[in-house]
PDB file of N, CA and C in Angstrom:
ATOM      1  N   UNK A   1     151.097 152.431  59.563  1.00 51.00           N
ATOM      2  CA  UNK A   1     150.941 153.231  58.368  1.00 51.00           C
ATOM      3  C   UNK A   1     150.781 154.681  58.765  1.00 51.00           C
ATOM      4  N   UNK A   2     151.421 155.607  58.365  1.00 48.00           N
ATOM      5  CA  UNK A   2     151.493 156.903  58.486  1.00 48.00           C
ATOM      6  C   UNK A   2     151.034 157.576  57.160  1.00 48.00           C
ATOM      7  N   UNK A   3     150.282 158.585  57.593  1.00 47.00           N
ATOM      8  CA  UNK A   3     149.552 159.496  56.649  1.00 47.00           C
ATOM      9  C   UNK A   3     150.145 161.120  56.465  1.00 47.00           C
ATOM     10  N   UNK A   4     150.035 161.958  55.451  1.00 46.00           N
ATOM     11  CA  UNK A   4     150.682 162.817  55.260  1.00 46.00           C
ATOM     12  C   UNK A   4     149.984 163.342  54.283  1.00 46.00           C
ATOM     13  N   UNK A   5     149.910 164.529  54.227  1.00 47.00           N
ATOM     14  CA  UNK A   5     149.116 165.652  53.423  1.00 47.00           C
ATOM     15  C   UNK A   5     149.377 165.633  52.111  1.00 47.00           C
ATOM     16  N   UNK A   6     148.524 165.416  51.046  1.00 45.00           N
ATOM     17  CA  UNK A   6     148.413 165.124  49.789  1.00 45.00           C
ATOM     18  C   UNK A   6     149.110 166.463  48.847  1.00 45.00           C
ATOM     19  N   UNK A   7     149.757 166.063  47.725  1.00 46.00           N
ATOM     20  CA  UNK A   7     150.672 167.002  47.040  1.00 46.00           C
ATOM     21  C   UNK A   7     149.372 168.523  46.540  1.00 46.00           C
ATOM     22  N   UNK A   8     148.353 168.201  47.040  1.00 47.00           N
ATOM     23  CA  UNK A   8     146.916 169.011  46.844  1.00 47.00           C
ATOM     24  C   UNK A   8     146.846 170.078  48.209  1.00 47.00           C
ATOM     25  N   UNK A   9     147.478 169.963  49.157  1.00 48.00           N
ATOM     26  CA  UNK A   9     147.677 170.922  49.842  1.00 48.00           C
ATOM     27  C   UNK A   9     146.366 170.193  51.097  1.00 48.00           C
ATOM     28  N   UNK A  10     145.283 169.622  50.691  1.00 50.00           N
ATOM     29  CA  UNK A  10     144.456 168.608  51.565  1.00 50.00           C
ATOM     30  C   UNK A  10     144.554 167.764  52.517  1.00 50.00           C
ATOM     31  N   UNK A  11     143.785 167.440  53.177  1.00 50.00           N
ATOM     32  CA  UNK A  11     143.880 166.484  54.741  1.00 50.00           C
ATOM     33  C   UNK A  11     143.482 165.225  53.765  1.00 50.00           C
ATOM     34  N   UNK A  12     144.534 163.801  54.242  1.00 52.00           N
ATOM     35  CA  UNK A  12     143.547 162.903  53.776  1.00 52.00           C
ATOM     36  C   UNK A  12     142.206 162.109  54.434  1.00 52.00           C
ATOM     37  N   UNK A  13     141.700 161.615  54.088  1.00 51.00           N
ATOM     38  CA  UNK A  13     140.522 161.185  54.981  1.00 51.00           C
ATOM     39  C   UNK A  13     140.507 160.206  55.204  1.00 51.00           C
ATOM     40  N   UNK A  14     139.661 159.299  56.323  1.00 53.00           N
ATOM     41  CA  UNK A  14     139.974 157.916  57.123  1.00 53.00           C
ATOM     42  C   UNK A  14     140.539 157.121  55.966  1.00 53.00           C
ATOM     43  N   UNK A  15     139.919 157.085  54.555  1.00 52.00           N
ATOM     44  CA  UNK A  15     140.118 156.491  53.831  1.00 52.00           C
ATOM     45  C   UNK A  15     141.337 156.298  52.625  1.00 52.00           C
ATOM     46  N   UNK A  16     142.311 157.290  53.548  1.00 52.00           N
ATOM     47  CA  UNK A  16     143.508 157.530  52.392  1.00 52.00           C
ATOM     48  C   UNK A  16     143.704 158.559  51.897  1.00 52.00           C
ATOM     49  N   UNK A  17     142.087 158.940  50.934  1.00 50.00           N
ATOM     50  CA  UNK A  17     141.604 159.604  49.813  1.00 50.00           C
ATOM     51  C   UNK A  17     142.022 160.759  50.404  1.00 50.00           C
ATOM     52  N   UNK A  18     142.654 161.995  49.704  1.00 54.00           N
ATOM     53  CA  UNK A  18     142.530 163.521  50.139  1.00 54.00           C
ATOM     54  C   UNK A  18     140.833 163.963  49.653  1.00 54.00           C
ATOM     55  N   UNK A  19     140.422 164.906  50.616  1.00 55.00           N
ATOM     56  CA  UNK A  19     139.007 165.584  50.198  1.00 55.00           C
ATOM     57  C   UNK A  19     139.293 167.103  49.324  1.00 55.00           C
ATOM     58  N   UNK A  20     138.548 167.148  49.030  1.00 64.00           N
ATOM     59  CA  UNK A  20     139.306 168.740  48.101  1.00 64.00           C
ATOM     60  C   UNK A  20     137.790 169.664  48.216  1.00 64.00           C
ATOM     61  N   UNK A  21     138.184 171.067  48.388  1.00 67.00           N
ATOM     62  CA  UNK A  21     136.967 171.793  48.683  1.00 67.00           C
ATOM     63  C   UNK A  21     135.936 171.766  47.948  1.00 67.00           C
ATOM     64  N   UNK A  22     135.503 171.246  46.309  1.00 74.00           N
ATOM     65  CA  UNK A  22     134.246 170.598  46.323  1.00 74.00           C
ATOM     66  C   UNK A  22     133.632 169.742  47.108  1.00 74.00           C
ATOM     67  N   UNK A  23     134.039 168.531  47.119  1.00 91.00           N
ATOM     68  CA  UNK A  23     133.718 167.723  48.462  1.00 91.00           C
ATOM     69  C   UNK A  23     133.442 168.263  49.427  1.00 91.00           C
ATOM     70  N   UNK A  24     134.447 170.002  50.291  1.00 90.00           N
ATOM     71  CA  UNK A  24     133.873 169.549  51.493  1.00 90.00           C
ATOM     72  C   UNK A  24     132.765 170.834  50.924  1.00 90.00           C
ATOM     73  N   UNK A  25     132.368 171.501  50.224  1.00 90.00           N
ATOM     74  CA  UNK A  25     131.504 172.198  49.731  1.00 90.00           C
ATOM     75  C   UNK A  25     130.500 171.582  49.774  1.00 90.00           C
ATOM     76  N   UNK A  26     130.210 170.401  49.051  1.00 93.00           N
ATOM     77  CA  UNK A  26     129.188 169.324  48.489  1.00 93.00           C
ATOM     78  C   UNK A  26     128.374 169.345  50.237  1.00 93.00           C
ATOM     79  N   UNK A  27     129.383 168.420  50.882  1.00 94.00           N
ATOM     80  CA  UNK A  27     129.412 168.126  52.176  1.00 94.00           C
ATOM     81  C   UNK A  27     128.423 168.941  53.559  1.00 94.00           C
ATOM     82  N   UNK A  28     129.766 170.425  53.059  1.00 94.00           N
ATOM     83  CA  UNK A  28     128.307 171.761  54.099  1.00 94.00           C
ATOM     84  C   UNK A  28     126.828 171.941  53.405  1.00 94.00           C
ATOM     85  N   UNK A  29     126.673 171.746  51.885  1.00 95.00           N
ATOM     86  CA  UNK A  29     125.631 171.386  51.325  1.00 95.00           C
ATOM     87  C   UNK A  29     124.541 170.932  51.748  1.00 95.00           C
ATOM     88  N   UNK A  30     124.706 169.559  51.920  1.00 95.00           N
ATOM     89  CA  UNK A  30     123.886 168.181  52.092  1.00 95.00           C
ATOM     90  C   UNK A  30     123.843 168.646  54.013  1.00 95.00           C
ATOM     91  N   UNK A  31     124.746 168.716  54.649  1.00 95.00           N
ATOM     92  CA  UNK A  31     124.450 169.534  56.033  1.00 95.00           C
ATOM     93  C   UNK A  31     123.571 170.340  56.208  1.00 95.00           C
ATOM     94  N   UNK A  32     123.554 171.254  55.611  1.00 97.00           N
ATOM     95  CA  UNK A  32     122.329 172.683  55.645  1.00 97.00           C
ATOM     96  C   UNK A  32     121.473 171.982  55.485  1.00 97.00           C
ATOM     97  N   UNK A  33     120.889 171.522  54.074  1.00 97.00           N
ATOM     98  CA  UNK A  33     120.215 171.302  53.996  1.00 97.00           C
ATOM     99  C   UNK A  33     119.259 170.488  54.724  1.00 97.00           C
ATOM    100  N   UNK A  34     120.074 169.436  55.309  1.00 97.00           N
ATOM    101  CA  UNK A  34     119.490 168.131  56.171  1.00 97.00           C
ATOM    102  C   UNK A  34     119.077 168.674  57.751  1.00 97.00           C
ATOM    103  N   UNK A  35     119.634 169.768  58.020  1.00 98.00           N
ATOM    104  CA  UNK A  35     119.086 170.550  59.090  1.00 98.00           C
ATOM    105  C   UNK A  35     118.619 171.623  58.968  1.00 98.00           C
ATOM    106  N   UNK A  36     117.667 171.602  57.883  1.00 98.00           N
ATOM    107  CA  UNK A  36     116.526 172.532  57.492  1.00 98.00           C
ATOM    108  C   UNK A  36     115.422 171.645  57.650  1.00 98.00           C
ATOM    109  N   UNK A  37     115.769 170.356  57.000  1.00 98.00           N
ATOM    110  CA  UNK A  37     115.055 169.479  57.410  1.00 98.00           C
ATOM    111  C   UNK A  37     114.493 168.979  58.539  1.00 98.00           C
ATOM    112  N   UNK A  38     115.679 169.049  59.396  1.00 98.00           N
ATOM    113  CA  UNK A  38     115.251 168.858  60.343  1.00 98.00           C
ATOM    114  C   UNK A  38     114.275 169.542  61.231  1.00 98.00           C
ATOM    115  N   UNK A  39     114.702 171.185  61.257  1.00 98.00           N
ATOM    116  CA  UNK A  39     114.076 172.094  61.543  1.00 98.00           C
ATOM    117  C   UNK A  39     112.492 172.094  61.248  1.00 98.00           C
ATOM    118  N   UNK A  40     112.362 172.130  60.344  1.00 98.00           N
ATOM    119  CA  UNK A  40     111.351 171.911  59.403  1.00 98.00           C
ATOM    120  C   UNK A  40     110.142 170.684  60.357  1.00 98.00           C
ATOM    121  N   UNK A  41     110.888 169.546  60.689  1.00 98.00           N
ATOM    122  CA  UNK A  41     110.230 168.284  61.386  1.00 98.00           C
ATOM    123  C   UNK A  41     110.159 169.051  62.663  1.00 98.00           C
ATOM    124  N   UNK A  42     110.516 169.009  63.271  1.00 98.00           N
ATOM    125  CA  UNK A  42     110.750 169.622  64.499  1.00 98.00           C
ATOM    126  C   UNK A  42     109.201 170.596  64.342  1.00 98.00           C
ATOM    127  N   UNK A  43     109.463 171.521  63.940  1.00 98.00           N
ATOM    128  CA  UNK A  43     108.084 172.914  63.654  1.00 98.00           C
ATOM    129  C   UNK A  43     106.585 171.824  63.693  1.00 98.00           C
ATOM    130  N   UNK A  44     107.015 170.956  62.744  1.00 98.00           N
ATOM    131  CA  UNK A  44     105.987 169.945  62.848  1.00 98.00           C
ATOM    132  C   UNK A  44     105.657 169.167  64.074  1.00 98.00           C
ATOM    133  N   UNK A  45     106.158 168.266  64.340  1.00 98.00           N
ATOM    134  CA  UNK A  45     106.363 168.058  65.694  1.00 98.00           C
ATOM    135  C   UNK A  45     105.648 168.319  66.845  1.00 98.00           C
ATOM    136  N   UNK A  46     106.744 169.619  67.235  1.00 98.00           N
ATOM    137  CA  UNK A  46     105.840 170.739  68.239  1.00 98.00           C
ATOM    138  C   UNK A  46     104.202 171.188  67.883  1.00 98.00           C
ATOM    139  N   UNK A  47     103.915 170.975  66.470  1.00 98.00           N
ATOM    140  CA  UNK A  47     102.452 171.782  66.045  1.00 98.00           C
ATOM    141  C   UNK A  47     101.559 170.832  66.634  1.00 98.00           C
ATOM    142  N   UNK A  48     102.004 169.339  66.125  1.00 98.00           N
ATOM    143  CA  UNK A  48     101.135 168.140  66.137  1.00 98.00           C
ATOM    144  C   UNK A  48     101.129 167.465  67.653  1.00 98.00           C
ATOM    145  N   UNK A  49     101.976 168.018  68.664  1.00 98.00           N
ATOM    146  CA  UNK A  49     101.961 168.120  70.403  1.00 98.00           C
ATOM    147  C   UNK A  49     100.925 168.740  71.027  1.00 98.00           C
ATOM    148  N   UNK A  50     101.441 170.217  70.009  1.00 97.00           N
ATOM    149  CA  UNK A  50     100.203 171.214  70.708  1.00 97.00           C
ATOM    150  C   UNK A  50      98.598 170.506  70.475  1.00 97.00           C
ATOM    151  N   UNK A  51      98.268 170.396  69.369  1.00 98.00           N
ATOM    152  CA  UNK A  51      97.133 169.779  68.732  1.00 98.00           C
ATOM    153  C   UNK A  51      96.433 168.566  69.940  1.00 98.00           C
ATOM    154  N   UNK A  52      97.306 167.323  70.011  1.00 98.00           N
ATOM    155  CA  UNK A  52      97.180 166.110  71.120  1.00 98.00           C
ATOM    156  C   UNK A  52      97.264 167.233  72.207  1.00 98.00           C
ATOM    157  N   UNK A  53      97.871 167.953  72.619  1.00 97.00           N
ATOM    158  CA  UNK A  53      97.024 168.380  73.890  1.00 97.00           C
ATOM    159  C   UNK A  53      95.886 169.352  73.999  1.00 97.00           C
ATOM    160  N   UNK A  54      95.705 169.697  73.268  1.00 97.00           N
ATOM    161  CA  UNK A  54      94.148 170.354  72.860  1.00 97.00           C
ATOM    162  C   UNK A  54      93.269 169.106  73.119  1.00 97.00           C
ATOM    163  N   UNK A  55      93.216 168.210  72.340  1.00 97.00           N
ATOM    164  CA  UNK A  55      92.054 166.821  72.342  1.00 97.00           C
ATOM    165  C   UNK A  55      91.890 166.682  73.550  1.00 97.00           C
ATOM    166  N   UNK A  56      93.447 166.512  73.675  1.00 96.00           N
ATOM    167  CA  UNK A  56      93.476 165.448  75.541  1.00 96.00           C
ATOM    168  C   UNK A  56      93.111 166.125  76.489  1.00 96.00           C
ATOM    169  N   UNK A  57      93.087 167.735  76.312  1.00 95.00           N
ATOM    170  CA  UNK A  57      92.161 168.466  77.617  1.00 95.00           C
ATOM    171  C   UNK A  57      90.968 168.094  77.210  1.00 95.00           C
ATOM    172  N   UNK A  58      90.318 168.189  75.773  1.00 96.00           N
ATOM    173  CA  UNK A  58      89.001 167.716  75.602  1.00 96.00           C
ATOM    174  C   UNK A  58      88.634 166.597  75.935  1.00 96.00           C
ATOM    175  N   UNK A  59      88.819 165.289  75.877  1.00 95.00           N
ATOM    176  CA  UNK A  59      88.705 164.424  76.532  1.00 95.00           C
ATOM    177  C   UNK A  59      88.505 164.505  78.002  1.00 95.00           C
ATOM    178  N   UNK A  60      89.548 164.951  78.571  1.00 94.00           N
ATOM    179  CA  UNK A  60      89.541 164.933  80.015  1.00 94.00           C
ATOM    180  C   UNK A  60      87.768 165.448  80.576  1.00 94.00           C
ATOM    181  N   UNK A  61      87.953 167.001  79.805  1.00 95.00           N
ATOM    182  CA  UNK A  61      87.110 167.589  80.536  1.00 95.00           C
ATOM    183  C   UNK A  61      86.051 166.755  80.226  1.00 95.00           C
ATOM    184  N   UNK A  62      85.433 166.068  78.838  1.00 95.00           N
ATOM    185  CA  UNK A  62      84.137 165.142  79.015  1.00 95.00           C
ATOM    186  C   UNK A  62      84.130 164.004  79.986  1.00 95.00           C
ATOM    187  N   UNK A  63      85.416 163.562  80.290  1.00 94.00           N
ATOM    188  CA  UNK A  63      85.113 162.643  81.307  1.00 94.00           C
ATOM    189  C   UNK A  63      84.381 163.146  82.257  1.00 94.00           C
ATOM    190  N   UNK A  64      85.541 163.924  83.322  1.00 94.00           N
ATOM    191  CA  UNK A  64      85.205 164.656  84.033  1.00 94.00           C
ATOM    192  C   UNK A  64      83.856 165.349  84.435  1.00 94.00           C
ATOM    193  N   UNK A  65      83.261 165.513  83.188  1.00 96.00           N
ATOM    194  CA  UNK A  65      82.025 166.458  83.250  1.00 96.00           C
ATOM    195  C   UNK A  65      80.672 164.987  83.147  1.00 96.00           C
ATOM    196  N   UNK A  66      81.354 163.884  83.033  1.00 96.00           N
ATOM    197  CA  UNK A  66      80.256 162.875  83.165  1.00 96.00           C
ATOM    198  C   UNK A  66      80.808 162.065  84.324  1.00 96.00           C
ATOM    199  N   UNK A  67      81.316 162.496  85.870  1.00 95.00           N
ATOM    200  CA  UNK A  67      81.682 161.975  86.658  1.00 95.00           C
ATOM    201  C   UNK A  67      82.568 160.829  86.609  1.00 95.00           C
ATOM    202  N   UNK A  68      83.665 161.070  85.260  1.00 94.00           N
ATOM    203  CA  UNK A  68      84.919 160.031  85.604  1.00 94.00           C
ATOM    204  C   UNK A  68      85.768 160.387  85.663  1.00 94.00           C
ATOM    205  N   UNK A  69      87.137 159.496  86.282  1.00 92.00           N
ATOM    206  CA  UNK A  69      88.243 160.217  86.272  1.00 92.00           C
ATOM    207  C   UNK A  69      88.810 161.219  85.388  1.00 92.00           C
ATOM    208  N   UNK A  70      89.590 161.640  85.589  1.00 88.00           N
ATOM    209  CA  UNK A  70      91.048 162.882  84.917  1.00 88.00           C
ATOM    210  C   UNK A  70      91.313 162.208  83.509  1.00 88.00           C
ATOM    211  N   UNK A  71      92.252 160.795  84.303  1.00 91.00           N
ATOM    212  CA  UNK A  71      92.850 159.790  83.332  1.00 91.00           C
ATOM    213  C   UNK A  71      92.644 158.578  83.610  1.00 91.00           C
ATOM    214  N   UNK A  72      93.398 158.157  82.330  1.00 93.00           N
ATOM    215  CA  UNK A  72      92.704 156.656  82.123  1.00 93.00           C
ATOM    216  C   UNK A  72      93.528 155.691  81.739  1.00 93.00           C
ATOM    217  N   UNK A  73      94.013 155.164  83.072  1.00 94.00           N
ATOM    218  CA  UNK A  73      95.139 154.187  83.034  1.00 94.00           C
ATOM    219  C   UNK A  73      95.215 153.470  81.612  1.00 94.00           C
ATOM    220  N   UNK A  74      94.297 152.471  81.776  1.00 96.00           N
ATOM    221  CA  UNK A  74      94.167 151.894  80.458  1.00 96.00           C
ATOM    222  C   UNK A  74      94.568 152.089  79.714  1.00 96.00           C
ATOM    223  N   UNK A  75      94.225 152.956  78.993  1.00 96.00           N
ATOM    224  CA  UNK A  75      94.138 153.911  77.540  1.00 96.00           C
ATOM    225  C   UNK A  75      95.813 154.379  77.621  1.00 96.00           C
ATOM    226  N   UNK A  76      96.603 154.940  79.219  1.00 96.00           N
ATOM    227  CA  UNK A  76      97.898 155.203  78.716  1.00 96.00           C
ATOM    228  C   UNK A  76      98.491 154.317  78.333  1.00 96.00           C
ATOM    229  N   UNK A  77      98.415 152.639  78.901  1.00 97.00           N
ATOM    230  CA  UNK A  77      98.506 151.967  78.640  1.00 97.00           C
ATOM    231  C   UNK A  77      99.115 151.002  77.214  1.00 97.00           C
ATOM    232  N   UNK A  78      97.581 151.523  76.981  1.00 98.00           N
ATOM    233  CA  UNK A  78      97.471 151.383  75.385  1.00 98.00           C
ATOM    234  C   UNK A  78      98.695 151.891  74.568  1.00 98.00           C
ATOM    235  N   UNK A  79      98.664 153.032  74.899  1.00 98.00           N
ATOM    236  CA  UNK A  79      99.870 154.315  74.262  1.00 98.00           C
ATOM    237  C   UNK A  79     100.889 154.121  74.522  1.00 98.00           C
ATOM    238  N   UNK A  80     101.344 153.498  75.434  1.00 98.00           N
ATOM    239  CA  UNK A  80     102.730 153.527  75.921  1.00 98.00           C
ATOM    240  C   UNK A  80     103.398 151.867  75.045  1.00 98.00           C
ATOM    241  N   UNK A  81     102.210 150.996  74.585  1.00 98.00           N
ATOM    242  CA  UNK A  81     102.739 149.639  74.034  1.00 98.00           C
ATOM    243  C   UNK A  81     102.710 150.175  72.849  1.00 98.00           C
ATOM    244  N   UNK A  82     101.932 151.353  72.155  1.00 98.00           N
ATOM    245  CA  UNK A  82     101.963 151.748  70.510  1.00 98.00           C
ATOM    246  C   UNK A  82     103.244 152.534  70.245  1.00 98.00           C
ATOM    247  N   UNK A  83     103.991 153.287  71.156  1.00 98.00           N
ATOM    248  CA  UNK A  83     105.070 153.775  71.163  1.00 98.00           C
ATOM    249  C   UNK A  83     106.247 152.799  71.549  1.00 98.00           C
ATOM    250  N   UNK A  84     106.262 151.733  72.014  1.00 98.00           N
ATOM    251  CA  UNK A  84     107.415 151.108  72.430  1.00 98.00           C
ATOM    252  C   UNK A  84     106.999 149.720  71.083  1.00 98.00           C
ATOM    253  N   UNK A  85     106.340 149.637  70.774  1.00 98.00           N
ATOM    254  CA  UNK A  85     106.138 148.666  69.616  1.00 98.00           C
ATOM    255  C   UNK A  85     106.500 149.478  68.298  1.00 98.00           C
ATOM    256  N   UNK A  86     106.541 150.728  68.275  1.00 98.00           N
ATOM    257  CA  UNK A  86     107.117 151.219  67.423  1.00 98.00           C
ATOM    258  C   UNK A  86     108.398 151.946  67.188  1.00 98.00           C
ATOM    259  N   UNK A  87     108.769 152.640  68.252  1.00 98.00           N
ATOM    260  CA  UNK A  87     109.844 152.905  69.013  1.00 98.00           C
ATOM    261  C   UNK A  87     111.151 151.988  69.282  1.00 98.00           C
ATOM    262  N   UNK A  88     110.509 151.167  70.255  1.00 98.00           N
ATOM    263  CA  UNK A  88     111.332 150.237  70.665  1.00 98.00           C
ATOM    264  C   UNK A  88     111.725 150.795  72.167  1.00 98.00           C
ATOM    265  N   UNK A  89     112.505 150.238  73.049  1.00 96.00           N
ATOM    266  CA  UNK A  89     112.399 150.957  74.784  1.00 96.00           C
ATOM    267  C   UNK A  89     112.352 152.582  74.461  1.00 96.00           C
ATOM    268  N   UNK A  90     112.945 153.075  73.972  1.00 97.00           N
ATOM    269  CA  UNK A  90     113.023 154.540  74.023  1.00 97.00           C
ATOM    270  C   UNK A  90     111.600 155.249  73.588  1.00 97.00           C
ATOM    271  N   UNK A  91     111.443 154.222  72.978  1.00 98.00           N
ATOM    272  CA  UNK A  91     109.246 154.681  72.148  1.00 98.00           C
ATOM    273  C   UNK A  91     108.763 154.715  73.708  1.00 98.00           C
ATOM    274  N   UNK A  92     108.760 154.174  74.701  1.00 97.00           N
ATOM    275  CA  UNK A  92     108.048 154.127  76.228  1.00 97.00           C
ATOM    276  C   UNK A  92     108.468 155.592  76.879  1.00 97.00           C
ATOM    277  N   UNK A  93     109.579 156.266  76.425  1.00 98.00           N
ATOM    278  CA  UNK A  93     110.218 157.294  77.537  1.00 98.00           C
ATOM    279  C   UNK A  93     109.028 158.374  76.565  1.00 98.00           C
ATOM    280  N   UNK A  94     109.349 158.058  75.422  1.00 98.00           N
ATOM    281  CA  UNK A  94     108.987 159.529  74.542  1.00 98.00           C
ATOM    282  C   UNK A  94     107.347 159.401  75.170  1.00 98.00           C
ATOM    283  N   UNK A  95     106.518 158.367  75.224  1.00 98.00           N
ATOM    284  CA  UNK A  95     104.986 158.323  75.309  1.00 98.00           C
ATOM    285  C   UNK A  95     104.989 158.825  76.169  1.00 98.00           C
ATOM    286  N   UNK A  96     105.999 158.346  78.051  1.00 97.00           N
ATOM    287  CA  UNK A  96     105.822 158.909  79.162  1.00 97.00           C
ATOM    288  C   UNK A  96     106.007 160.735  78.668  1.00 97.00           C
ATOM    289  N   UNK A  97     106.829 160.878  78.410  1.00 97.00           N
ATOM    290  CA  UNK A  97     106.993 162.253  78.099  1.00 97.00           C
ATOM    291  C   UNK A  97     105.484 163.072  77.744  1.00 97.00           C
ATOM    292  N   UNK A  98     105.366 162.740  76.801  1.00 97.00           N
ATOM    293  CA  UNK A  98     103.829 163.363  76.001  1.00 97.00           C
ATOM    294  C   UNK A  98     102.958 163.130  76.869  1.00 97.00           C
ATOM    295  N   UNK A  99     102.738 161.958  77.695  1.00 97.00           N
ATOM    296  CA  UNK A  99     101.180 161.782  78.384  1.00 97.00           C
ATOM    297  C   UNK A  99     101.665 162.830  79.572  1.00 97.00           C
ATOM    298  N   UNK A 100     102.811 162.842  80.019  1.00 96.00           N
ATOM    299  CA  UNK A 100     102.954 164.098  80.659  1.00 96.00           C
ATOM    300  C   UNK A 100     102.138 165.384  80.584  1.00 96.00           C
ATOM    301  N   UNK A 101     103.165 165.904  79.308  1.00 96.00           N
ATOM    302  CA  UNK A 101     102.122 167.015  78.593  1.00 96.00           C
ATOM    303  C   UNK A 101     101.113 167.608  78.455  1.00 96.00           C
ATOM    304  N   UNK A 102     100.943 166.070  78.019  1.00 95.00           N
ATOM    305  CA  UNK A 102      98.724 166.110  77.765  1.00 95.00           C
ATOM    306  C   UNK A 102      98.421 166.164  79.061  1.00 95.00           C
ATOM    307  N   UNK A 103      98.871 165.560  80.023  1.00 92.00           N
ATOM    308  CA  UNK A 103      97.652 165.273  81.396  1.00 92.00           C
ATOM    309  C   UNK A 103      97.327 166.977  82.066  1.00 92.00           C
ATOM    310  N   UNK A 104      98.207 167.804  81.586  1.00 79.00           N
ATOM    311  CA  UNK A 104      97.878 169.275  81.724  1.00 79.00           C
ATOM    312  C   UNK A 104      97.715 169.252  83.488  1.00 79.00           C
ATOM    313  N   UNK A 105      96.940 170.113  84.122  1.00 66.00           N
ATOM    314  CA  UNK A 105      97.198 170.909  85.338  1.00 66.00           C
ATOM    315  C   UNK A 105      96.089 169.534  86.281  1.00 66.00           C
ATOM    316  N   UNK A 106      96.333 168.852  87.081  1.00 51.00           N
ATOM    317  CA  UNK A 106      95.563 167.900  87.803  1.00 51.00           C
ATOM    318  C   UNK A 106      94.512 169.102  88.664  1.00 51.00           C
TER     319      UNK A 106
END
């Protein structure tokens, strides 16, 4: 089956259909917008990183300041099954990532 440009002057699309510049108007639309969104998450994101590593130096340093370790296997532990139980394998890379972060300057 061969395809060929609609008597509309338009590309047709996977589906046959020609698109016509509302559509692709509509289209850059719902684009912008959805990566404002995104943007938007992202800002968030990064805020709520910074924040967990604020705590997690706090933490540390009370350990620390009551003669226990830095970190606490365990506990990454913990974090790394709440991210991959929610996640799924890639939830384990993102936790390694962050406990990174947090574990700040040894």
């Amino acid at each position: 089956m061969t395809t060929s440009t609609s008597s509309t002057g338009t590309a047709p699309s996977a589906t046959g259909v020609g698109t016509d510049a509302l559509g692709a108007a509509e289209a850059q639309a719902v684009i912008a917008g959805a990566r404002q969104r995104i943007d938007d998450l992202d800002a968030r994101i990064i805020a709520l990183v910074q924040d967990r590593m604020a705590v997690s130096a706090e933490v540390q340093a009370a350990r620390i300041a009551t003669g226990g370790p830095r970190l606490a296997l365990s506990r990454e532990l913990e974090i790394l099954a709440r991210y991959r139980a929610a996640l799924g394998a890639q939830g384990t890379e993102v936790a390694m990532q962050l406990l990174e972060l947090c574990r700040g300057r040894a």
